[in-house]
GROMACS .gro file of C-alpha atoms in nm:
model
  378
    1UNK     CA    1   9.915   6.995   5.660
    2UNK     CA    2  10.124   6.866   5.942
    3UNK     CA    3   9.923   6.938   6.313
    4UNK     CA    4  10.111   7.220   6.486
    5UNK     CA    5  10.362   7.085   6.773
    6UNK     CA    6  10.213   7.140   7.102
    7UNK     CA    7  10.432   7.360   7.306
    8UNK     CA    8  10.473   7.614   7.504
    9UNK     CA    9  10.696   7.943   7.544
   10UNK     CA   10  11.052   7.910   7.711
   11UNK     CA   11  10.949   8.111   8.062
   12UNK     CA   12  10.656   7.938   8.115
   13UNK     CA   13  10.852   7.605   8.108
   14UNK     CA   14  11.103   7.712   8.358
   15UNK     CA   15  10.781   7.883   8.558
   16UNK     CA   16  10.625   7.545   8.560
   17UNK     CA   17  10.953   7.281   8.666
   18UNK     CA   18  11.097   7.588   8.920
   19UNK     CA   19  10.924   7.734   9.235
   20UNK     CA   20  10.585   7.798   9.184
   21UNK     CA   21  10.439   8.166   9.129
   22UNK     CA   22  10.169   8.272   9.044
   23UNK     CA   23   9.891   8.541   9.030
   24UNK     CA   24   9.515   8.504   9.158
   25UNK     CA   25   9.243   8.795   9.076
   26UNK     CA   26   8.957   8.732   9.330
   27UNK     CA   27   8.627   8.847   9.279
   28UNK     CA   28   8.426   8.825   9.616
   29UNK     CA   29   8.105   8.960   9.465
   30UNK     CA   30   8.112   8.812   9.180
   31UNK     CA   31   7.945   9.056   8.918
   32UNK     CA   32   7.792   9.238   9.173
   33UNK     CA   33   7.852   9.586   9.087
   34UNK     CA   34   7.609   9.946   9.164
   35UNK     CA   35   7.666  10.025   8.828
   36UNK     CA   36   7.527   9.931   8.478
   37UNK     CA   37   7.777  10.056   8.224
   38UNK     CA   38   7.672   9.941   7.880
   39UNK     CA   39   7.981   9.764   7.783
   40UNK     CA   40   8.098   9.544   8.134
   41UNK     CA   41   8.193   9.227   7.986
   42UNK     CA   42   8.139   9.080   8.347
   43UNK     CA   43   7.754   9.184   8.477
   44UNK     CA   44   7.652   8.897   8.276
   45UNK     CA   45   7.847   8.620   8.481
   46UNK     CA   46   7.551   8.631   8.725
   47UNK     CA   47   7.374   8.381   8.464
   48UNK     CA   48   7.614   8.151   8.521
   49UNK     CA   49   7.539   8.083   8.874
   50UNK     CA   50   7.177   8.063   8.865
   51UNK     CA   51   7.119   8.501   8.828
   52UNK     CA   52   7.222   8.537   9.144
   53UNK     CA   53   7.454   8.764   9.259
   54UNK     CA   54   7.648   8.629   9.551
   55UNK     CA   55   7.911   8.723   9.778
   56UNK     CA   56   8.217   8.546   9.942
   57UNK     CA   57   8.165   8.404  10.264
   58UNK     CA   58   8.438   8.457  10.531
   59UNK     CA   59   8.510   8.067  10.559
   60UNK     CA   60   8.600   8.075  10.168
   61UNK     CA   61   8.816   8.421  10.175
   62UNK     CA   62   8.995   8.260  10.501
   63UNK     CA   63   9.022   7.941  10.303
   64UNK     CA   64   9.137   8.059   9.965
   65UNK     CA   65   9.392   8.304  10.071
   66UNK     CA   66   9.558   8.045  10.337
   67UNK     CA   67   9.561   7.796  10.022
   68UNK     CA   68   9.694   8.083   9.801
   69UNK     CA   69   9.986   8.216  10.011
   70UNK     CA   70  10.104   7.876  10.121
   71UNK     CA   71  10.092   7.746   9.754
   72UNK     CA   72  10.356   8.042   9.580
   73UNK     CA   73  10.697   7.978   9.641
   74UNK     CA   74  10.828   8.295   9.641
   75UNK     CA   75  10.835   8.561   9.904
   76UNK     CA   76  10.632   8.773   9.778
   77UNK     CA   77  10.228   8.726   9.683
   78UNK     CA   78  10.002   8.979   9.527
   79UNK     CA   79   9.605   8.959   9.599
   80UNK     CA   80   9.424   9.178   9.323
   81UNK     CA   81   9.079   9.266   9.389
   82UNK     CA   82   8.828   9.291   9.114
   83UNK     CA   83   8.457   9.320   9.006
   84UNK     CA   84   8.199   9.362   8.944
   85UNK     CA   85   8.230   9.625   9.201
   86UNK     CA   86   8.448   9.463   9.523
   87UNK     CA   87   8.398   9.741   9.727
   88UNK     CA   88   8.057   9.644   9.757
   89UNK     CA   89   8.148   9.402  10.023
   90UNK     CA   90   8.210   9.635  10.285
   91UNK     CA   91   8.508   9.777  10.449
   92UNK     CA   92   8.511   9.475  10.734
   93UNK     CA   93   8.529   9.233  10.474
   94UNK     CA   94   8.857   9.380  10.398
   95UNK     CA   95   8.898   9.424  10.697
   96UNK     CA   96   8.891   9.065  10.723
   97UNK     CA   97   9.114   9.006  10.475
   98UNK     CA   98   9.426   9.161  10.574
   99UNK     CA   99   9.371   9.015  10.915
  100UNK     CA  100   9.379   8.644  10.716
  101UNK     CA  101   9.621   8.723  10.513
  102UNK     CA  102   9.860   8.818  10.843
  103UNK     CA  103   9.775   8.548  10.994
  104UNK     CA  104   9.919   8.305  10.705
  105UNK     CA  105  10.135   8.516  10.568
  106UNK     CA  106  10.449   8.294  10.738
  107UNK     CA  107  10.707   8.560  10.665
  108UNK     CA  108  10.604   8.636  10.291
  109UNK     CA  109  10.521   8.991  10.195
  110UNK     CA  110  10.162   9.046  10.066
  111UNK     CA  111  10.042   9.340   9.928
  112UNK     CA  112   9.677   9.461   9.735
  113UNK     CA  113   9.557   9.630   9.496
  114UNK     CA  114   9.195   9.684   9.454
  115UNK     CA  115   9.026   9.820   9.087
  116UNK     CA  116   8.728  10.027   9.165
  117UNK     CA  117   8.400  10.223   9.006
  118UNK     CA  118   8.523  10.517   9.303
  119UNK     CA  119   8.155  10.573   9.332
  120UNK     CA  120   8.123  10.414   9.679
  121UNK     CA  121   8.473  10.571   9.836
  122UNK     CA  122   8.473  10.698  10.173
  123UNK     CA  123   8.719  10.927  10.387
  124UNK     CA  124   8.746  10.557  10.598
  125UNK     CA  125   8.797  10.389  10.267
  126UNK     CA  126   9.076  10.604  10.149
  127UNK     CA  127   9.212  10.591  10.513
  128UNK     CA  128   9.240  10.192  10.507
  129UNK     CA  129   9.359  10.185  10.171
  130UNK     CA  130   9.649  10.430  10.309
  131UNK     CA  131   9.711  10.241  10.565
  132UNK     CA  132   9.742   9.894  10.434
  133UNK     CA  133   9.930  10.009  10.141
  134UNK     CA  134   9.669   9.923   9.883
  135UNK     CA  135   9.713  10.023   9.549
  136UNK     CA  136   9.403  10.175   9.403
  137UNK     CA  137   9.250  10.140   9.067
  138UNK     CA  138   9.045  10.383   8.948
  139UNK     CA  139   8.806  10.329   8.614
  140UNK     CA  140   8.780  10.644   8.449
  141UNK     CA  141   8.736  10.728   8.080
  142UNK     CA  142   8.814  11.063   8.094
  143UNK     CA  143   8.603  11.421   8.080
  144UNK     CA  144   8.231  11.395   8.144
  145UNK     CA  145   8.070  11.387   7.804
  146UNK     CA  146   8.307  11.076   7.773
  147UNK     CA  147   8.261  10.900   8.075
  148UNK     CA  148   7.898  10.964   8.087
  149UNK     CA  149   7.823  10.793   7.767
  150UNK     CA  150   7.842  10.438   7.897
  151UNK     CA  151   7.935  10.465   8.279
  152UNK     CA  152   7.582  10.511   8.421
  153UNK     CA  153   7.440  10.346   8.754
  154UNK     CA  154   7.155  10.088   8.791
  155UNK     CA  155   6.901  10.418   8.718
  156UNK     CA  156   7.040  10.526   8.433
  157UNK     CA  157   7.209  10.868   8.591
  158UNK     CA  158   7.539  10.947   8.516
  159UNK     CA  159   7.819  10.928   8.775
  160UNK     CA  160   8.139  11.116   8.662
  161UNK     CA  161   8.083  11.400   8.941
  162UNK     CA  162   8.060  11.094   9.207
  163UNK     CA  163   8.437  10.964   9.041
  164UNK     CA  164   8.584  11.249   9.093
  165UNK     CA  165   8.480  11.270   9.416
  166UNK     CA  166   8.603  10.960   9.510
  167UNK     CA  167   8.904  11.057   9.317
  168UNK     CA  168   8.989  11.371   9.548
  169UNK     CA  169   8.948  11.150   9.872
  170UNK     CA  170   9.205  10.911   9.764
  171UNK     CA  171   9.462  11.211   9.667
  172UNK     CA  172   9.366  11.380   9.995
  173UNK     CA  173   9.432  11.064  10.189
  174UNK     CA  174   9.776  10.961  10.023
  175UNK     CA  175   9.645  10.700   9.858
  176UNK     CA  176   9.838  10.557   9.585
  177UNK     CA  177   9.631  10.519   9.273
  178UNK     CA  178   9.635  10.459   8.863
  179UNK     CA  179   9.391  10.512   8.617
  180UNK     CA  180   9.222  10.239   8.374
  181UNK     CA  181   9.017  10.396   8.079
  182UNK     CA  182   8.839  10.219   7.855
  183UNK     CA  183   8.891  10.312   7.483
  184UNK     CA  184   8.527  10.321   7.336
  185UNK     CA  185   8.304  10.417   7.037
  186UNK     CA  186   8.268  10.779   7.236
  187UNK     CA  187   8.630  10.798   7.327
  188UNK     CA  188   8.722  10.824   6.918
  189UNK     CA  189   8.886  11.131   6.853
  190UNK     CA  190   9.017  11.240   7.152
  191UNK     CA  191   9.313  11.074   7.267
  192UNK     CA  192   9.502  11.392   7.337
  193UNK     CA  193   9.209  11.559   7.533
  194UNK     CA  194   9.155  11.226   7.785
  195UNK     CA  195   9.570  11.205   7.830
  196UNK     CA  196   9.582  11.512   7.910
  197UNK     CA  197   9.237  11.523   8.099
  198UNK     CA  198   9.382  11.208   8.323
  199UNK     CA  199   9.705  11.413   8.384
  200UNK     CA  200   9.537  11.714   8.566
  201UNK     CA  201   9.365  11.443   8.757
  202UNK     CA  202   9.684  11.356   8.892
  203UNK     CA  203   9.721  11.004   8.774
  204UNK     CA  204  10.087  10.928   8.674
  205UNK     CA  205   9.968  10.557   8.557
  206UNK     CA  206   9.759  10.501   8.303
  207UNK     CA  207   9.611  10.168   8.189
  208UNK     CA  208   9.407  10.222   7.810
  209UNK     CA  209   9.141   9.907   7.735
  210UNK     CA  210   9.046   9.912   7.394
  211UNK     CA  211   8.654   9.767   7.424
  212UNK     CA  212   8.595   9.584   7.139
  213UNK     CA  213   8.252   9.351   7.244
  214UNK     CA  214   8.008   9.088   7.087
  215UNK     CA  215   7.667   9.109   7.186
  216UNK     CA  216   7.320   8.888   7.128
  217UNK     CA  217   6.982   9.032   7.176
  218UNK     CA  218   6.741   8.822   7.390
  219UNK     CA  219   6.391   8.961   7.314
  220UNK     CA  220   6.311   9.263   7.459
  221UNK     CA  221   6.543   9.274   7.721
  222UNK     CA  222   6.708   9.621   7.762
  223UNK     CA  223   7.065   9.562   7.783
  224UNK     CA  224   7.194   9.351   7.496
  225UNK     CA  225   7.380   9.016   7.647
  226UNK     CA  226   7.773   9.014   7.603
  227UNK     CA  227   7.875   8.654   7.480
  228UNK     CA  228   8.173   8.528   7.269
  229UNK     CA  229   8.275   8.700   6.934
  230UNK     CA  230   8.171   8.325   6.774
  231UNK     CA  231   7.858   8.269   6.979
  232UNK     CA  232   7.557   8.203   6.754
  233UNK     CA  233   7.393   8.500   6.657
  234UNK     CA  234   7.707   8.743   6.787
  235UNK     CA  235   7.704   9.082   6.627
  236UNK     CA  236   7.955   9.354   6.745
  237UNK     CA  237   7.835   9.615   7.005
  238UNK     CA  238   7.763   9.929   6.911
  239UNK     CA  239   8.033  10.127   7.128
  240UNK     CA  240   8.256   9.885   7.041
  241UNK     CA  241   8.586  10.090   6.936
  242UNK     CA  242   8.674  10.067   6.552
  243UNK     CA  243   9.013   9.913   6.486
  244UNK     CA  244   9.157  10.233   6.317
  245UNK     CA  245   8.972  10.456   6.602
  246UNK     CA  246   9.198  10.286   6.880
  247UNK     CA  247   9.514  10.294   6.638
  248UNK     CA  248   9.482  10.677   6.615
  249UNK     CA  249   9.354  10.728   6.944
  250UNK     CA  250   9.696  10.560   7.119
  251UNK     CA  251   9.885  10.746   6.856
  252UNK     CA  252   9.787  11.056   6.968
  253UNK     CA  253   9.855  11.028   7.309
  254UNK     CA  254  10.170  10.910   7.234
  255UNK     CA  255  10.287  11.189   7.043
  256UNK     CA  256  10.222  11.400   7.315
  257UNK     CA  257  10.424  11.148   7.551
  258UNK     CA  258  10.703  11.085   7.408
  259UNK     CA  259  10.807  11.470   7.331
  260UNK     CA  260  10.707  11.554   7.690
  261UNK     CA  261  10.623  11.308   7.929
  262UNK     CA  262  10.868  10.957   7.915
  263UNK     CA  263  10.961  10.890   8.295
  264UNK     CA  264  10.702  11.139   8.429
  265UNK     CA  265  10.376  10.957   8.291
  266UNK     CA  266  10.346  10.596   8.225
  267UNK     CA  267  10.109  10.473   7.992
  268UNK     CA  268  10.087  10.025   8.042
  269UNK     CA  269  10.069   9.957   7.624
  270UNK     CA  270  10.395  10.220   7.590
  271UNK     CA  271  10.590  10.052   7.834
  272UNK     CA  272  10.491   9.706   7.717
  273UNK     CA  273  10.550   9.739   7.346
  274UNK     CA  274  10.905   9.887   7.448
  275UNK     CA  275  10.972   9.538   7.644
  276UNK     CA  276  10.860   9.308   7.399
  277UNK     CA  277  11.066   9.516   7.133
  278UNK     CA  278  11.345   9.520   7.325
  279UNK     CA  279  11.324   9.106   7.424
  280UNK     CA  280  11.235   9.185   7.811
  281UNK     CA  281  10.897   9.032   7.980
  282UNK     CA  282  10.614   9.204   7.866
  283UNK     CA  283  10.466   9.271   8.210
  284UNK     CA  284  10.107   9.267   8.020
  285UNK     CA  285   9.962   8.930   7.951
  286UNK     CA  286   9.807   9.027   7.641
  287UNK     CA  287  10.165   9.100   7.508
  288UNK     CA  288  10.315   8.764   7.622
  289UNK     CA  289  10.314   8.437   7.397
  290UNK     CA  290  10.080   8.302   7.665
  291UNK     CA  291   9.879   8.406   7.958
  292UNK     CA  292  10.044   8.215   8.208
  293UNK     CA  293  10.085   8.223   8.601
  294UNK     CA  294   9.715   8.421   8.637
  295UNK     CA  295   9.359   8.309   8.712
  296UNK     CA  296   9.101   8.459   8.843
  297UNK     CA  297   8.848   8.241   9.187
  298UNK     CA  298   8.511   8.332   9.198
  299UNK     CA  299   8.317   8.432   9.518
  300UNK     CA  300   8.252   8.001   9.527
  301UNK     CA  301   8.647   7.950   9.473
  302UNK     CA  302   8.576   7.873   9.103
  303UNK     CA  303   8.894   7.899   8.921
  304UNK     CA  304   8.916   8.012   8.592
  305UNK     CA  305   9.201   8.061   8.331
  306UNK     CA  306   9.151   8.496   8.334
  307UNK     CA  307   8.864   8.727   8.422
  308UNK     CA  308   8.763   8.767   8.018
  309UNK     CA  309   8.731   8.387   8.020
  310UNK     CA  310   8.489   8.334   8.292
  311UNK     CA  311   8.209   8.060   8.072
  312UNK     CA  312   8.213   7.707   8.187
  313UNK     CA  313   8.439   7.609   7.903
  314UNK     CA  314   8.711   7.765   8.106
  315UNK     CA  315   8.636   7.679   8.430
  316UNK     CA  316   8.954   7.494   8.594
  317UNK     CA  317   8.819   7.374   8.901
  318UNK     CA  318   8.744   7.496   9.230
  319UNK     CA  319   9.042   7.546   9.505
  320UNK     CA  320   8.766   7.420   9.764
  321UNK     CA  321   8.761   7.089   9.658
  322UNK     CA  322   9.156   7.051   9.444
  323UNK     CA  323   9.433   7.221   9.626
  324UNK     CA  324   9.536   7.546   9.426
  325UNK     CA  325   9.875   7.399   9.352
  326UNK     CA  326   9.736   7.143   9.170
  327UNK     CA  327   9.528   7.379   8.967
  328UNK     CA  328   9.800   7.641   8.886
  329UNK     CA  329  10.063   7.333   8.770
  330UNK     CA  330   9.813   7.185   8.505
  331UNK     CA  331   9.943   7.308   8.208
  332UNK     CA  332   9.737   7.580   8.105
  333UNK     CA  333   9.917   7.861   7.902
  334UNK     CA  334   9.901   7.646   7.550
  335UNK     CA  335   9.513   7.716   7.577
  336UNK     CA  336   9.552   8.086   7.494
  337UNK     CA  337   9.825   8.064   7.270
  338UNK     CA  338   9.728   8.280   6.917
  339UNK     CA  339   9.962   8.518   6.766
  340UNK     CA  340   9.850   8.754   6.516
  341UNK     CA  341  10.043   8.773   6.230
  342UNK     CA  342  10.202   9.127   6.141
  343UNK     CA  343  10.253   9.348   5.849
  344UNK     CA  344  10.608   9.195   5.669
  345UNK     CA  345  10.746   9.516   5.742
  346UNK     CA  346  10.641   9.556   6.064
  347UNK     CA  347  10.804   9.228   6.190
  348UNK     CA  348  11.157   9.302   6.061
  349UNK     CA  349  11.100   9.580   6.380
  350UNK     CA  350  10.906   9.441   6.647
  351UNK     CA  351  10.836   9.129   6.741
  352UNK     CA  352  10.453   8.976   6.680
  353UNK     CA  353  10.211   9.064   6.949
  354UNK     CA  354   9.958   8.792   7.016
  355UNK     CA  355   9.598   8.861   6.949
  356UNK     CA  356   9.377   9.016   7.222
  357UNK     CA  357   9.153   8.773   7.393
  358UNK     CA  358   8.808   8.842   7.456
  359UNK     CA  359   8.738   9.181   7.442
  360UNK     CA  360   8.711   9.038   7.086
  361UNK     CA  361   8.890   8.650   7.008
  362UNK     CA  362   8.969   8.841   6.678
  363UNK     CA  363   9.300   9.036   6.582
  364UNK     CA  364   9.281   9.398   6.607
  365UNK     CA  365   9.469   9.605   6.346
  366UNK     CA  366   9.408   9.960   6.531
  367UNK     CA  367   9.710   9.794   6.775
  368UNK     CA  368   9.841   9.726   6.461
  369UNK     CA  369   9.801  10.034   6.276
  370UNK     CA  370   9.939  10.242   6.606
  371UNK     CA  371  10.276   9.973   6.646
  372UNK     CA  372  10.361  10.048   6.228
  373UNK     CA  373  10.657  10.286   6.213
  374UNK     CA  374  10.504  10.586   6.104
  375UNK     CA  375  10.710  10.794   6.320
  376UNK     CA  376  10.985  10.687   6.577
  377UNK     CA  377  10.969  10.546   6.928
  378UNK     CA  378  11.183  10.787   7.085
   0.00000   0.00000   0.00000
């Protein structure tokens, strides 16, 4: 068998020999987070730096975003704030950051977006995301008896009613805001009832995250360890969604969508699947032929190549000691390159999507079974 040609997509060679751009996800407490929901892939991280659970200093966050701004060539820079649970840092660390990122901003535009549990939202929160223009994320996976199944807090109580709380402060204040909802073993069956649950919530953008998870027992701890599907002694969670649960769960949302709701509501996988099918960017990096132009620095300024990738294997470097540029130019989208090979009739209509990464280094045919063209796209 003759070794497959190394090489990379068509965009990301013109991204890599024109002006650099590129996307960083920071993560200023790390895995810190008030919550213990079963399935975060990321409360785990804290093993890799010792069990700890640290927190950005101010000299890093001024450091990193100077580097970061100055190193994109374009006018335009995005800082996305994730978790853990960021807003755990306090609102003068943000503070903080807005002020830094003013300061070096040298005539580029910079906006944020932050993803958030919504349990620790404020009035003042919702104010200064208002008033710095953040866009809010907002993890909710839908009624109650859903969102309650796997979204509890460090004492096992549920926290839905706190959500929606939080919720109603940030559409009091203004605040613009989307939704991201994982797709679990609870969430089965009732893709119509969360769609239209999210709707009367107000959000307008919807994000859907199929969780499909490895886990290894360590003795008797309580919570099972989330590792990589191939780990040794990896078994698949137990509210891991099943491949035909997801398939059916998207289709049935989009039923209702695309009689009712195209231009009104926008669901992330809808929108991407129509790019890819129609030869635009995907806009979604799990739909691209690589994963290019993102990374994700850790409260130390460890860089790694995405937030689902954060083991030592896939550690880049760290932007305190090699300038970001440097990092971002190494040629890192042939690393996630798998495509996942598509039902012969299926790929006379749409081209092949690659293979989600970890959630699950496997293909999933639910994505599969929901792309097939058992009814039309519009």
């Amino acid at each position: 068998m003759r070794p497959q040609e190394q090489t990379i997509p068509l965009e990301d060679a013109a991204r890599l020999s024109g002006p650099l751009a590129f996307n960083l996800m920071f993560k200023p407490a790390g895995s810190l987070c008030n919550l213990g929901c079963s399935y975060c892939y990321y409360l785990d991280k804290a093993d890799i730096y010792g069990g700890r659970e640290p927190r950005m200093s101010l000299e890093v966050l001024e450091a990193v975003t100077k580097a970061y701004i100055h190193a994109n060539d374009v006018p335009e820079v995005q800082f996305v704030w994730h978790g853990g649970e960021p807003l755990v840092m306090g609102l003068d660390f943000y503070r903080k950051a807005v002020e830094f990122q003013k300061k070096y901003a040298n005539g580029k535009t910079v906006f944020n977006s932050i993803q958030t549990n919504g349990t620790l939202l404020t009035p003042e929160w919702a104010r200064f995301f208002r008033e710095n223009r953040f866009l809010v994320g907002l993890s909710l996976d839908g009624p109650a008896f859903i969102h309650d199944r796997y979204r509890l807090d460090r004492g096992g109580a549920p926290t839905f009613s706190r959500v929606m709380q939080g919720l109603q402060m940030l559409r009091t204040e203004g605040v613009e805001f989307n939704t991201l909802t994982t797709v679990n073993k609870a969430s089965e069956g009732h893709g119509a009832q969360v769609y239209a649950f999210l709707k009367e919530a107000g959000s307008h953008y919807m994000q859907f995250l199929p969780v499909v998870e490895y886990v290894r027992f360590r003795g008797k701890k309580e919570r099972p360890v989330i590792v990589e599907p191939l780990a040794p002694g990896a078994a698949p969670a137990f509210w891991s969604v099943s491949a035909t649960g997801f398939g059916q769960f998207m289709a049935d949302i989009f039923d209702v969508w695309v009689r009712r709701d195209v231009g009104t509501y926008y669901v992330q996988l809808f929108d991407s699947a129509l790019a890819a099918w129609c030869g635009m960017k995907e806009g979604v990096c799990i739909f691209g032929k690589s994963c290019s132009g993102n990374a994700v620095v850790e409260h130390n300024g460890d860089l790694y190549t995405c937030d689902h990738f954060v083991y030592p294997a896939y550690k880049v470097g760290n932007v305190l000691q090699t300038p970001i540029r440097e990092l971002m130019e190494m040629d890192l989208p042939a690393q996630k390159l798998s495509p996942v090979p598509l039902p012969a009739g299926l790929q006379r209509r749409m081209p092949a999507a690659p293979e989600p990464r970890h959630r699950g280094q496997r293909p999933l045919p639910g994505l599969q079974a929901f792309l097939l063209p058992h009814r039309p796209l519009l």
